[in-house]
Amino acid sequence: MTAKDIWDAKVYLQFEDERLRPALDLIARIAHEAPRLVVDLGCGAGNALPVLASRFPGARVMGVDGSAAMLAKAAAAGFATARAEISTWKPEAPADVIFSNAALQWLDGHGVLFPRLLECLAPGGVLAVQMPSMHAAPLRAVQDRIAREGPWAKVLQRVKTAPAILTPEAYYALLGPRVAKLEMWVTEYIHVLRGEDPVVRWAMGTSLRPFLDALGPEGSKDFLAAYAAAMCGAYPPGPDGAVLLPFRRLFILARR
C-alpha cells in the first residue's frame, strides 16, 4: 500500500470476516517456536494483529502500513504501528516473522522485493505471504477494460492498478535457491455475498479505489454503474439472492 490514504477503512471492513479468513489460514501454517519480533507488513486496519499476538504470545507484534487511516484502526487496538512504504521498509532489527496478507500484490518488482524481504529476516525467520491471484478474473479484468473504453479514459490513463502477480513457478525459481524451506499453495475461496451490488461493494474497498479516487465522487458514478452492470452479468445472484464470488489466492511460506 502506498503512503497516500486511498483506502477507506469503513468500506474495506464491510467484508471483514471474508478478508480475514485467508490470514487465519496462513497464520495457522507459520512454524516458528519462539519469535521475538513479528511484523504484519501492509497490516491495513490491523485485523490480523490480535491473531498474530495470540499465535505468538511471547513476541512483539507490530503493524506496518502506508495508510494513516488504516493504521489509526490498528493503533486503537493497542498495537505498535509504523507508517512506511512497503517497497522500502526495513525493520530496526531483523524480524523473526514477516507476515503480509493481501498487500504485496500492489507492488511490482517482486524479483527485487521478495529477496529484500528475506534479507530482513533473522536466521530461521519466516516470510509468510498471501496475495490475491485475480488479475484475469472478471472482478479485476473488467475494471481495466471499462477504464480504457469509457468517456473517463483520459482521466484514468495514468491510474496505476495492482499488476498481475508472478506465477507459482516464478516464485519458486526466485525464492527456492534463497531459503531453507519453501511451501506454496493456492486456495480458491467461494465468498457468499448479499445485498445490493455486493461485488461492487467488495471491490470498492480494494481494487476499485485507484479509479474512484481519480474520478472523484461525482465522476465515478457512471463508472460504477457500468462496472455494476458488468458484475451482475459475471456474478449473477442465485435463486436466494446470494452472489457467489470465487476468489483465488496464492500463499507462500519461506523459511530463511
Coordinates of C-alpha atoms in Angstrom, one line a residue:
M1 CA 0.0 0.0 0.0
T2 CA 1.2 3.5 -0.7
A3 CA 1.6 6.3 1.7
K4 CA -1.4 8.0 0.1
D5 CA -4.6 7.5 2.0
I6 CA -6.5 5.9 -0.8
W7 CA -8.1 3.3 1.5
D8 CA -11.5 3.8 3.1
A9 CA -11.3 1.7 6.2
K10 CA -15.1 1.6 6.7
V11 CA -15.7 0.3 3.1
Y12 CA -12.8 -2.2 3.4
L13 CA -14.2 -3.6 6.7
Q14 CA -17.7 -4.3 5.2
F15 CA -16.4 -7.8 4.4
E16 CA -14.1 -8.1 7.5
D17 CA -14.8 -11.9 8.0
E18 CA -14.2 -12.8 4.4
R19 CA -11.0 -10.8 4.2
L20 CA -9.6 -12.2 7.4
R21 CA -10.2 -15.9 6.5
P22 CA -7.1 -16.2 4.3
A23 CA -5.0 -14.5 7.0
L24 CA -6.2 -17.1 9.6
D25 CA -5.3 -19.9 7.2
L26 CA -1.8 -18.5 6.7
I27 CA -1.1 -17.8 10.3
A28 CA -2.1 -21.3 11.3
R29 CA 0.7 -22.6 9.0
I30 CA 3.5 -20.4 10.2
A31 CA 6.1 -22.6 12.1
H32 CA 8.4 -20.7 14.5
E33 CA 9.0 -21.8 18.0
A34 CA 9.8 -18.5 19.7
P35 CA 9.8 -15.4 17.5
R36 CA 10.8 -12.2 19.2
L37 CA 9.6 -9.8 16.5
V38 CA 6.5 -10.4 14.3
V39 CA 5.7 -7.8 11.7
D40 CA 2.4 -7.5 9.8
L41 CA 3.6 -5.8 6.6
G42 CA 0.7 -4.0 5.0
C43 CA -1.4 -4.5 8.1
G44 CA -4.3 -2.4 6.9
A45 CA -6.8 -1.9 9.8
G46 CA -4.9 -4.4 11.9
N47 CA -7.4 -7.2 11.7
A48 CA -4.7 -9.9 11.8
L49 CA -2.7 -8.3 14.7
P50 CA -4.7 -9.9 17.6
V51 CA -4.5 -13.3 15.8
L52 CA -0.7 -13.0 15.4
A53 CA -0.4 -11.9 19.1
S54 CA -2.4 -14.9 20.2
R55 CA -0.4 -17.3 17.9
F56 CA 2.9 -15.9 19.2
P57 CA 2.3 -14.8 22.7
G58 CA 5.9 -14.1 23.6
A59 CA 6.6 -11.9 20.5
R60 CA 6.5 -8.2 20.0
V61 CA 3.8 -7.8 17.3
M62 CA 3.7 -4.6 15.2
G63 CA 1.8 -3.4 12.1
V64 CA 3.4 -1.5 9.2
D65 CA 1.3 0.2 6.5
G66 CA 1.3 3.3 4.3
S67 CA -2.2 4.4 5.2
A68 CA -2.7 6.6 8.2
A69 CA -6.5 5.9 8.1
M70 CA -5.9 2.2 8.4
L71 CA -3.1 2.5 11.0
A72 CA -5.4 4.5 13.2
K73 CA -7.7 1.4 13.4
A74 CA -4.7 -0.8 14.3
A75 CA -3.3 1.6 16.9
A76 CA -6.7 1.9 18.5
A77 CA -6.5 -1.8 19.4
G78 CA -3.3 -1.1 21.3
F79 CA -0.7 -2.4 18.8
A80 CA 2.5 -0.8 17.9
T81 CA 2.4 0.6 14.4
A82 CA 4.8 2.3 11.9
R83 CA 3.8 4.2 8.8
A84 CA 6.1 3.3 5.9
E85 CA 6.2 2.3 2.3
I86 CA 6.4 -1.5 1.9
S87 CA 8.7 -1.2 -1.1
T88 CA 11.4 0.5 1.1
W89 CA 10.6 -0.6 4.6
K90 CA 13.3 -2.2 6.7
P91 CA 13.0 -3.3 10.4
E92 CA 15.1 -1.7 13.0
A93 CA 16.3 -5.3 13.9
P94 CA 15.9 -8.5 11.9
A95 CA 12.4 -9.8 12.2
D96 CA 11.6 -13.4 13.0
V97 CA 8.3 -13.4 11.1
I98 CA 7.2 -11.1 8.3
F99 CA 3.6 -11.7 7.6
S100 CA 1.8 -10.0 4.7
N101 CA -1.9 -10.6 3.9
A102 CA -3.2 -9.2 0.6
A103 CA -0.7 -6.3 0.3
L104 CA 2.3 -7.2 -1.8
Q105 CA 0.2 -7.6 -4.9
W106 CA 0.0 -3.8 -5.1
L107 CA 3.7 -3.6 -5.7
D108 CA 5.6 -4.5 -8.9
G109 CA 9.2 -5.6 -9.0
H110 CA 8.7 -8.8 -7.0
G111 CA 12.0 -10.0 -8.3
V112 CA 13.7 -7.4 -6.1
L113 CA 11.1 -7.1 -3.4
F114 CA 10.9 -10.7 -2.2
P115 CA 14.7 -11.2 -1.9
R116 CA 14.9 -7.9 0.0
L117 CA 12.3 -9.0 2.5
L118 CA 14.1 -12.3 3.0
E119 CA 17.2 -10.2 4.0
C120 CA 15.1 -8.5 6.6
L121 CA 14.6 -11.9 8.4
A122 CA 16.7 -13.2 11.2
P123 CA 18.3 -16.7 10.6
G124 CA 15.4 -19.2 10.8
G125 CA 12.9 -16.5 10.2
V126 CA 9.8 -16.9 8.1
L127 CA 8.3 -14.9 5.3
A128 CA 4.5 -15.6 5.2
V129 CA 2.7 -14.0 2.3
Q130 CA -0.8 -14.3 0.8
M131 CA -1.8 -12.4 -2.4
P132 CA -4.9 -12.4 -4.5
S133 CA -4.5 -14.1 -7.9
M134 CA -7.4 -12.4 -9.6
H135 CA -5.9 -10.4 -12.4
A136 CA -7.6 -12.4 -15.1
A137 CA -11.0 -12.8 -13.3
P138 CA -13.9 -10.5 -14.2
L139 CA -13.7 -8.8 -10.9
R140 CA -10.3 -7.2 -11.9
A141 CA -10.1 -7.5 -15.7
V142 CA -13.4 -5.7 -16.2
Q143 CA -12.1 -2.7 -14.2
D144 CA -9.3 -2.2 -16.6
R145 CA -11.5 -2.7 -19.7
I146 CA -14.1 -0.2 -18.5
A147 CA -11.4 2.3 -17.6
R148 CA -9.9 2.1 -21.1
E149 CA -13.1 2.2 -23.0
G150 CA -15.4 4.7 -21.2
P151 CA -15.6 8.5 -21.5
W152 CA -13.3 8.7 -18.5
A153 CA -10.4 7.0 -20.3
K154 CA -8.3 10.2 -20.5
V155 CA -8.7 10.8 -16.8
L156 CA -7.8 7.3 -15.9
Q157 CA -5.0 6.7 -18.4
R158 CA -2.3 7.3 -15.8
V159 CA -4.1 5.4 -13.0
K160 CA -1.9 2.5 -11.8
T161 CA -3.7 -0.5 -10.5
A162 CA -2.3 -3.7 -9.0
P163 CA -0.1 -5.5 -11.5
A164 CA -0.5 -9.2 -12.1
I165 CA 1.4 -11.3 -9.6
L166 CA 4.0 -13.8 -10.8
T167 CA 3.2 -17.5 -11.4
P168 CA 3.9 -20.0 -8.7
E169 CA 6.7 -21.4 -10.9
A170 CA 8.3 -17.9 -11.0
Y171 CA 8.1 -17.5 -7.2
Y172 CA 9.6 -21.0 -6.8
A173 CA 12.5 -20.1 -9.1
L174 CA 13.0 -16.8 -7.2
L175 CA 12.8 -18.0 -3.7
G176 CA 13.8 -21.6 -3.7
P177 CA 17.5 -21.1 -4.0
R178 CA 17.5 -18.4 -1.3
V179 CA 15.7 -20.3 1.5
A180 CA 16.0 -23.4 3.6
K181 CA 12.3 -24.4 3.1
L182 CA 9.6 -23.2 0.7
E183 CA 5.9 -24.0 0.7
M184 CA 3.3 -22.7 -1.7
W185 CA -0.3 -23.4 -2.3
V186 CA -3.4 -21.9 -4.0
T187 CA -6.8 -21.7 -2.5
E188 CA -10.0 -20.5 -4.2
Y189 CA -12.5 -19.2 -1.6
I190 CA -16.1 -19.0 -2.5
H191 CA -17.5 -15.9 -0.8
V192 CA -21.3 -15.8 -0.4
L193 CA -22.2 -12.1 -0.7
R194 CA -25.6 -10.5 -0.2
G195 CA -27.2 -7.1 -0.6
E196 CA -27.2 -4.6 -3.5
D197 CA -24.3 -4.9 -5.9
P198 CA -22.2 -6.9 -3.4
V199 CA -19.3 -7.5 -5.8
V200 CA -19.0 -3.8 -6.5
R201 CA -19.0 -3.0 -2.7
W202 CA -16.3 -5.7 -2.3
A203 CA -14.1 -4.1 -5.0
M204 CA -14.7 -0.6 -3.6
G205 CA -12.7 -1.5 -0.6
T206 CA -9.7 -2.5 -2.6
S207 CA -9.1 -2.8 -6.3
L208 CA -11.5 -0.1 -7.4
R209 CA -10.0 2.6 -5.1
P210 CA -7.4 4.0 -7.5
F211 CA -10.1 4.5 -10.2
L212 CA -12.7 6.1 -7.8
D213 CA -10.1 8.4 -6.2
A214 CA -9.0 9.6 -9.7
L215 CA -12.6 10.3 -10.8
G216 CA -13.9 11.8 -7.6
P217 CA -17.4 11.3 -6.1
E218 CA -19.3 12.8 -9.0
G219 CA -17.2 11.5 -11.8
S220 CA -17.2 7.9 -10.5
K221 CA -21.0 7.5 -10.6
D222 CA -21.2 6.4 -14.3
F223 CA -18.1 4.4 -14.0
L224 CA -19.6 2.5 -11.0
A225 CA -22.8 2.0 -12.9
A226 CA -21.0 0.4 -15.9
Y227 CA -19.0 -1.8 -13.6
A228 CA -22.1 -2.8 -11.6
A229 CA -23.9 -3.9 -14.8
A230 CA -20.9 -6.0 -15.9
M231 CA -20.6 -7.6 -12.5
C232 CA -24.2 -8.6 -12.5
G233 CA -23.5 -10.5 -15.7
A234 CA -20.3 -12.0 -14.5
Y235 CA -21.5 -12.9 -11.0
P236 CA -25.4 -13.3 -11.2
P237 CA -27.4 -13.7 -8.0
G238 CA -28.8 -17.2 -7.3
P239 CA -32.4 -18.1 -6.5
D240 CA -32.0 -16.9 -2.9
G241 CA -30.4 -13.6 -3.9
A242 CA -26.9 -14.6 -2.8
V243 CA -23.9 -13.9 -5.1
L244 CA -21.0 -16.3 -5.2
L245 CA -17.7 -14.7 -5.7
P246 CA -14.8 -17.2 -6.4
F247 CA -11.6 -15.6 -5.1
R248 CA -8.3 -17.3 -5.8
R249 CA -5.3 -16.6 -3.6
L250 CA -1.6 -17.6 -3.6
F251 CA 0.1 -18.5 -0.3
I252 CA 3.9 -18.5 0.2
L253 CA 5.8 -19.7 3.3
A254 CA 9.6 -19.2 3.0
R255 CA 11.9 -20.1 5.9
R256 CA 15.3 -18.4 5.7

